[in-house]
Amino acid sequence: MTLKCINPADLPPQQTYTHVVVATGSKLVFIAGQEPEDIHGQLVGRGDLAAQARQVYANLGRALAAAGARPDQVARITIYVVNYERDTCLPIIEAARTALFGAHKPADVVLGVTALSPGYLIEVDAIAVLD
């Protein structure tokens, strides 16, 4: 296994991410920020965070596959969300995230931002480690 996920007992318990991910492997894969665009570069789900999150994570899955990586090899993601409000946004984002990662919980950072590309509400990048 290239990733060891650790949630120390003396840190708050987490359901959606892992506090510490120890990665061992010989190949790093860096995935650029994936935006809520279809194959033609058109925005999907204008004004709809759920639709955009589903598209972003689907795009992330395709980018990983193109590199020969699987979702369970992702060590860290960064999630950028326009006008982020934790209680409102996080459940929506987590539903889309779980569709890609299942039970795997990479380390993450969620950043509230003022703006992305016009109409875009979410963007996610990733780092994966392969054997």
PDB file of C-alpha atoms in Angstrom:
ATOM      1  CA  MET A   1       0.000   0.000   0.000  1.00  0.00           C
ATOM      2  CA  THR A   2       1.388   3.439  -0.879  1.00  0.00           C
ATOM      3  CA  LEU A   3      -0.730   5.357   1.639  1.00  0.00           C
ATOM      4  CA  LYS A   4      -1.115   4.959   5.377  1.00  0.00           C
ATOM      5  CA  CYS A   5      -3.976   7.038   6.775  1.00  0.00           C
ATOM      6  CA  ILE A   6      -3.615   8.097  10.419  1.00  0.00           C
ATOM      7  CA  ASN A   7      -6.117   9.883  12.653  1.00  0.00           C
ATOM      8  CA  PRO A   8      -4.303  10.498  15.963  1.00  0.00           C
ATOM      9  CA  ALA A   9      -6.420   9.897  19.048  1.00  0.00           C
ATOM     10  CA  ASP A  10      -5.456  13.298  20.446  1.00  0.00           C
ATOM     11  CA  LEU A  11      -6.887  15.227  17.465  1.00  0.00           C
ATOM     12  CA  PRO A  12     -10.613  15.780  16.803  1.00  0.00           C
ATOM     13  CA  PRO A  13     -12.220  12.795  15.025  1.00  0.00           C
ATOM     14  CA  GLN A  14     -12.966  13.321  11.331  1.00  0.00           C
ATOM     15  CA  GLN A  15     -15.519  11.642   9.132  1.00  0.00           C
ATOM     16  CA  THR A  16     -14.616  13.166   5.775  1.00  0.00           C
ATOM     17  CA  TYR A  17     -10.819  13.327   5.673  1.00  0.00           C
ATOM     18  CA  THR A  18      -7.665  11.943   7.287  1.00  0.00           C
ATOM     19  CA  HIS A  19      -5.458  14.121   9.504  1.00  0.00           C
ATOM     20  CA  VAL A  20      -2.198  12.480   8.405  1.00  0.00           C
ATOM     21  CA  VAL A  21      -1.391  10.546   5.234  1.00  0.00           C
ATOM     22  CA  VAL A  22       2.020   8.893   5.000  1.00  0.00           C
ATOM     23  CA  ALA A  23       2.849   8.217   1.364  1.00  0.00           C
ATOM     24  CA  THR A  24       5.467   5.779   0.136  1.00  0.00           C
ATOM     25  CA  GLY A  25       5.911   5.040  -3.516  1.00  0.00           C
ATOM     26  CA  SER A  26       8.024   5.795  -6.506  1.00  0.00           C
ATOM     27  CA  LYS A  27       5.752   7.984  -8.624  1.00  0.00           C
ATOM     28  CA  LEU A  28       3.953  11.217  -7.763  1.00  0.00           C
ATOM     29  CA  VAL A  29       0.997  12.376  -9.836  1.00  0.00           C
ATOM     30  CA  PHE A  30      -0.080  16.023  -9.625  1.00  0.00           C
ATOM     31  CA  ILE A  31      -3.555  16.765 -10.973  1.00  0.00           C
ATOM     32  CA  ALA A  32      -4.321  20.369 -11.862  1.00  0.00           C
ATOM     33  CA  GLY A  33      -7.412  22.018 -10.471  1.00  0.00           C
ATOM     34  CA  GLN A  34     -10.414  20.400 -12.101  1.00  0.00           C
ATOM     35  CA  GLU A  35     -13.262  22.738 -12.917  1.00  0.00           C
ATOM     36  CA  PRO A  36     -16.966  22.021 -13.494  1.00  0.00           C
ATOM     37  CA  GLU A  37     -16.621  21.785 -17.265  1.00  0.00           C
ATOM     38  CA  ASP A  38     -17.868  19.184 -19.702  1.00  0.00           C
ATOM     39  CA  ILE A  39     -15.690  17.639 -22.418  1.00  0.00           C
ATOM     40  CA  HIS A  40     -16.272  20.718 -24.587  1.00  0.00           C
ATOM     41  CA  GLY A  41     -15.066  23.145 -21.913  1.00  0.00           C
ATOM     42  CA  GLN A  42     -18.580  24.357 -21.115  1.00  0.00           C
ATOM     43  CA  LEU A  43     -19.634  25.158 -17.551  1.00  0.00           C
ATOM     44  CA  VAL A  44     -21.933  22.509 -16.057  1.00  0.00           C
ATOM     45  CA  GLY A  45     -24.612  23.485 -13.519  1.00  0.00           C
ATOM     46  CA  ARG A  46     -24.471  27.271 -13.429  1.00  0.00           C
ATOM     47  CA  GLY A  47     -25.443  28.315  -9.883  1.00  0.00           C
ATOM     48  CA  ASP A  48     -25.749  24.684  -8.720  1.00  0.00           C
ATOM     49  CA  LEU A  49     -22.967  23.596  -6.347  1.00  0.00           C
ATOM     50  CA  ALA A  50     -24.111  19.948  -6.331  1.00  0.00           C
ATOM     51  CA  ALA A  51     -24.018  19.641 -10.140  1.00  0.00           C
ATOM     52  CA  GLN A  52     -20.681  21.400 -10.304  1.00  0.00           C
ATOM     53  CA  ALA A  53     -19.174  19.246  -7.542  1.00  0.00           C
ATOM     54  CA  ARG A  54     -20.287  16.057  -9.333  1.00  0.00           C
ATOM     55  CA  GLN A  55     -18.661  17.293 -12.553  1.00  0.00           C
ATOM     56  CA  VAL A  56     -15.434  18.309 -10.801  1.00  0.00           C
ATOM     57  CA  TYR A  57     -15.001  14.928  -9.104  1.00  0.00           C
ATOM     58  CA  ALA A  58     -15.890  13.076 -12.323  1.00  0.00           C
ATOM     59  CA  ASN A  59     -13.221  15.119 -14.126  1.00  0.00           C
ATOM     60  CA  LEU A  60     -10.759  14.384 -11.323  1.00  0.00           C
ATOM     61  CA  GLY A  61     -11.441  10.659 -11.720  1.00  0.00           C
ATOM     62  CA  ARG A  62     -10.782  10.865 -15.470  1.00  0.00           C
ATOM     63  CA  ALA A  63      -7.558  12.818 -14.894  1.00  0.00           C
ATOM     64  CA  LEU A  64      -6.346  10.207 -12.407  1.00  0.00           C
ATOM     65  CA  ALA A  65      -7.160   7.379 -14.819  1.00  0.00           C
ATOM     66  CA  ALA A  66      -5.223   9.134 -17.593  1.00  0.00           C
ATOM     67  CA  ALA A  67      -2.150   9.032 -15.338  1.00  0.00           C
ATOM     68  CA  GLY A  68      -2.707   5.374 -14.458  1.00  0.00           C
ATOM     69  CA  ALA A  69      -3.763   6.294 -10.932  1.00  0.00           C
ATOM     70  CA  ARG A  70      -6.755   5.217  -8.862  1.00  0.00           C
ATOM     71  CA  PRO A  71      -8.756   7.361  -6.437  1.00  0.00           C
ATOM     72  CA  ASP A  72      -7.456   5.298  -3.503  1.00  0.00           C
ATOM     73  CA  GLN A  73      -3.912   6.422  -4.388  1.00  0.00           C
ATOM     74  CA  VAL A  74      -4.725  10.097  -3.784  1.00  0.00           C
ATOM     75  CA  ALA A  75      -2.854  11.402  -0.749  1.00  0.00           C
ATOM     76  CA  ARG A  76      -4.148  14.986  -0.728  1.00  0.00           C
ATOM     77  CA  ILE A  77      -6.735  17.208  -2.345  1.00  0.00           C
ATOM     78  CA  THR A  78      -7.389  20.919  -2.195  1.00  0.00           C
ATOM     79  CA  ILE A  79     -10.991  22.070  -2.578  1.00  0.00           C
ATOM     80  CA  TYR A  80     -11.663  25.678  -3.544  1.00  0.00           C
ATOM     81  CA  VAL A  81     -15.263  26.848  -2.965  1.00  0.00           C
ATOM     82  CA  VAL A  82     -16.761  30.233  -3.786  1.00  0.00           C
ATOM     83  CA  ASN A  83     -18.526  31.794  -0.770  1.00  0.00           C
ATOM     84  CA  TYR A  84     -17.857  28.710   1.345  1.00  0.00           C
ATOM     85  CA  GLU A  85     -20.220  28.181   4.258  1.00  0.00           C
ATOM     86  CA  ARG A  86     -19.262  24.948   6.002  1.00  0.00           C
ATOM     87  CA  ASP A  87     -22.688  23.759   7.156  1.00  0.00           C
ATOM     88  CA  THR A  88     -24.315  24.436   3.786  1.00  0.00           C
ATOM     89  CA  CYS A  89     -21.544  23.514   1.363  1.00  0.00           C
ATOM     90  CA  LEU A  90     -19.721  20.607   3.002  1.00  0.00           C
ATOM     91  CA  PRO A  91     -22.548  18.020   2.789  1.00  0.00           C
ATOM     92  CA  ILE A  92     -22.982  18.800  -0.919  1.00  0.00           C
ATOM     93  CA  ILE A  93     -19.271  18.522  -1.605  1.00  0.00           C
ATOM     94  CA  GLU A  94     -18.941  15.328   0.431  1.00  0.00           C
ATOM     95  CA  ALA A  95     -21.693  13.591  -1.556  1.00  0.00           C
ATOM     96  CA  ALA A  96     -19.770  14.199  -4.787  1.00  0.00           C
ATOM     97  CA  ARG A  97     -16.439  13.377  -3.169  1.00  0.00           C
ATOM     98  CA  THR A  98     -17.704  10.042  -1.847  1.00  0.00           C
ATOM     99  CA  ALA A  99     -18.907   9.104  -5.340  1.00  0.00           C
ATOM    100  CA  LEU A 100     -15.256   9.175  -6.466  1.00  0.00           C
ATOM    101  CA  PHE A 101     -13.347   8.133  -3.355  1.00  0.00           C
ATOM    102  CA  GLY A 102     -15.788   5.803  -1.600  1.00  0.00           C
ATOM    103  CA  ALA A 103     -14.399   5.033   1.855  1.00  0.00           C
ATOM    104  CA  HIS A 104     -10.932   6.427   1.026  1.00  0.00           C
ATOM    105  CA  LYS A 105     -10.319   9.738   2.793  1.00  0.00           C
ATOM    106  CA  PRO A 106      -7.284  11.637   1.552  1.00  0.00           C
ATOM    107  CA  ALA A 107      -5.943  14.560   3.539  1.00  0.00           C
ATOM    108  CA  ASP A 108      -7.623  17.738   2.380  1.00  0.00           C
ATOM    109  CA  VAL A 109      -7.793  21.486   2.585  1.00  0.00           C
ATOM    110  CA  VAL A 110     -11.058  23.331   1.946  1.00  0.00           C
ATOM    111  CA  LEU A 111     -10.546  26.968   1.010  1.00  0.00           C
ATOM    112  CA  GLY A 112     -13.305  29.519   0.757  1.00  0.00           C
ATOM    113  CA  VAL A 113     -12.529  31.883  -2.100  1.00  0.00           C
ATOM    114  CA  THR A 114     -14.135  35.053  -3.364  1.00  0.00           C
ATOM    115  CA  ALA A 115     -14.219  33.938  -6.997  1.00  0.00           C
ATOM    116  CA  LEU A 116     -13.074  31.384  -9.527  1.00  0.00           C
ATOM    117  CA  SER A 117     -13.784  31.619 -13.262  1.00  0.00           C
ATOM    118  CA  PRO A 118     -17.119  33.419 -13.821  1.00  0.00           C
ATOM    119  CA  GLY A 119     -19.997  31.153 -12.713  1.00  0.00           C
ATOM    120  CA  TYR A 120     -17.680  28.479 -11.319  1.00  0.00           C
ATOM    121  CA  LEU A 121     -18.366  27.527  -7.689  1.00  0.00           C
ATOM    122  CA  ILE A 122     -15.810  24.748  -7.031  1.00  0.00           C
ATOM    123  CA  GLU A 123     -12.407  23.504  -8.169  1.00  0.00           C
ATOM    124  CA  VAL A 124     -10.393  20.537  -6.845  1.00  0.00           C
ATOM    125  CA  ASP A 125      -6.753  19.541  -7.364  1.00  0.00           C
ATOM    126  CA  ALA A 126      -5.014  16.365  -6.204  1.00  0.00           C
ATOM    127  CA  ILE A 127      -1.720  14.636  -5.477  1.00  0.00           C
ATOM    128  CA  ALA A 128      -1.534  10.859  -5.858  1.00  0.00           C
ATOM    129  CA  VAL A 129       1.276   8.445  -4.994  1.00  0.00           C
ATOM    130  CA  LEU A 130       1.771   5.260  -7.028  1.00  0.00           C
ATOM    131  CA  ASP A 131       3.911   2.200  -6.313  1.00  0.00           C
TER     132      ASP A 131
END
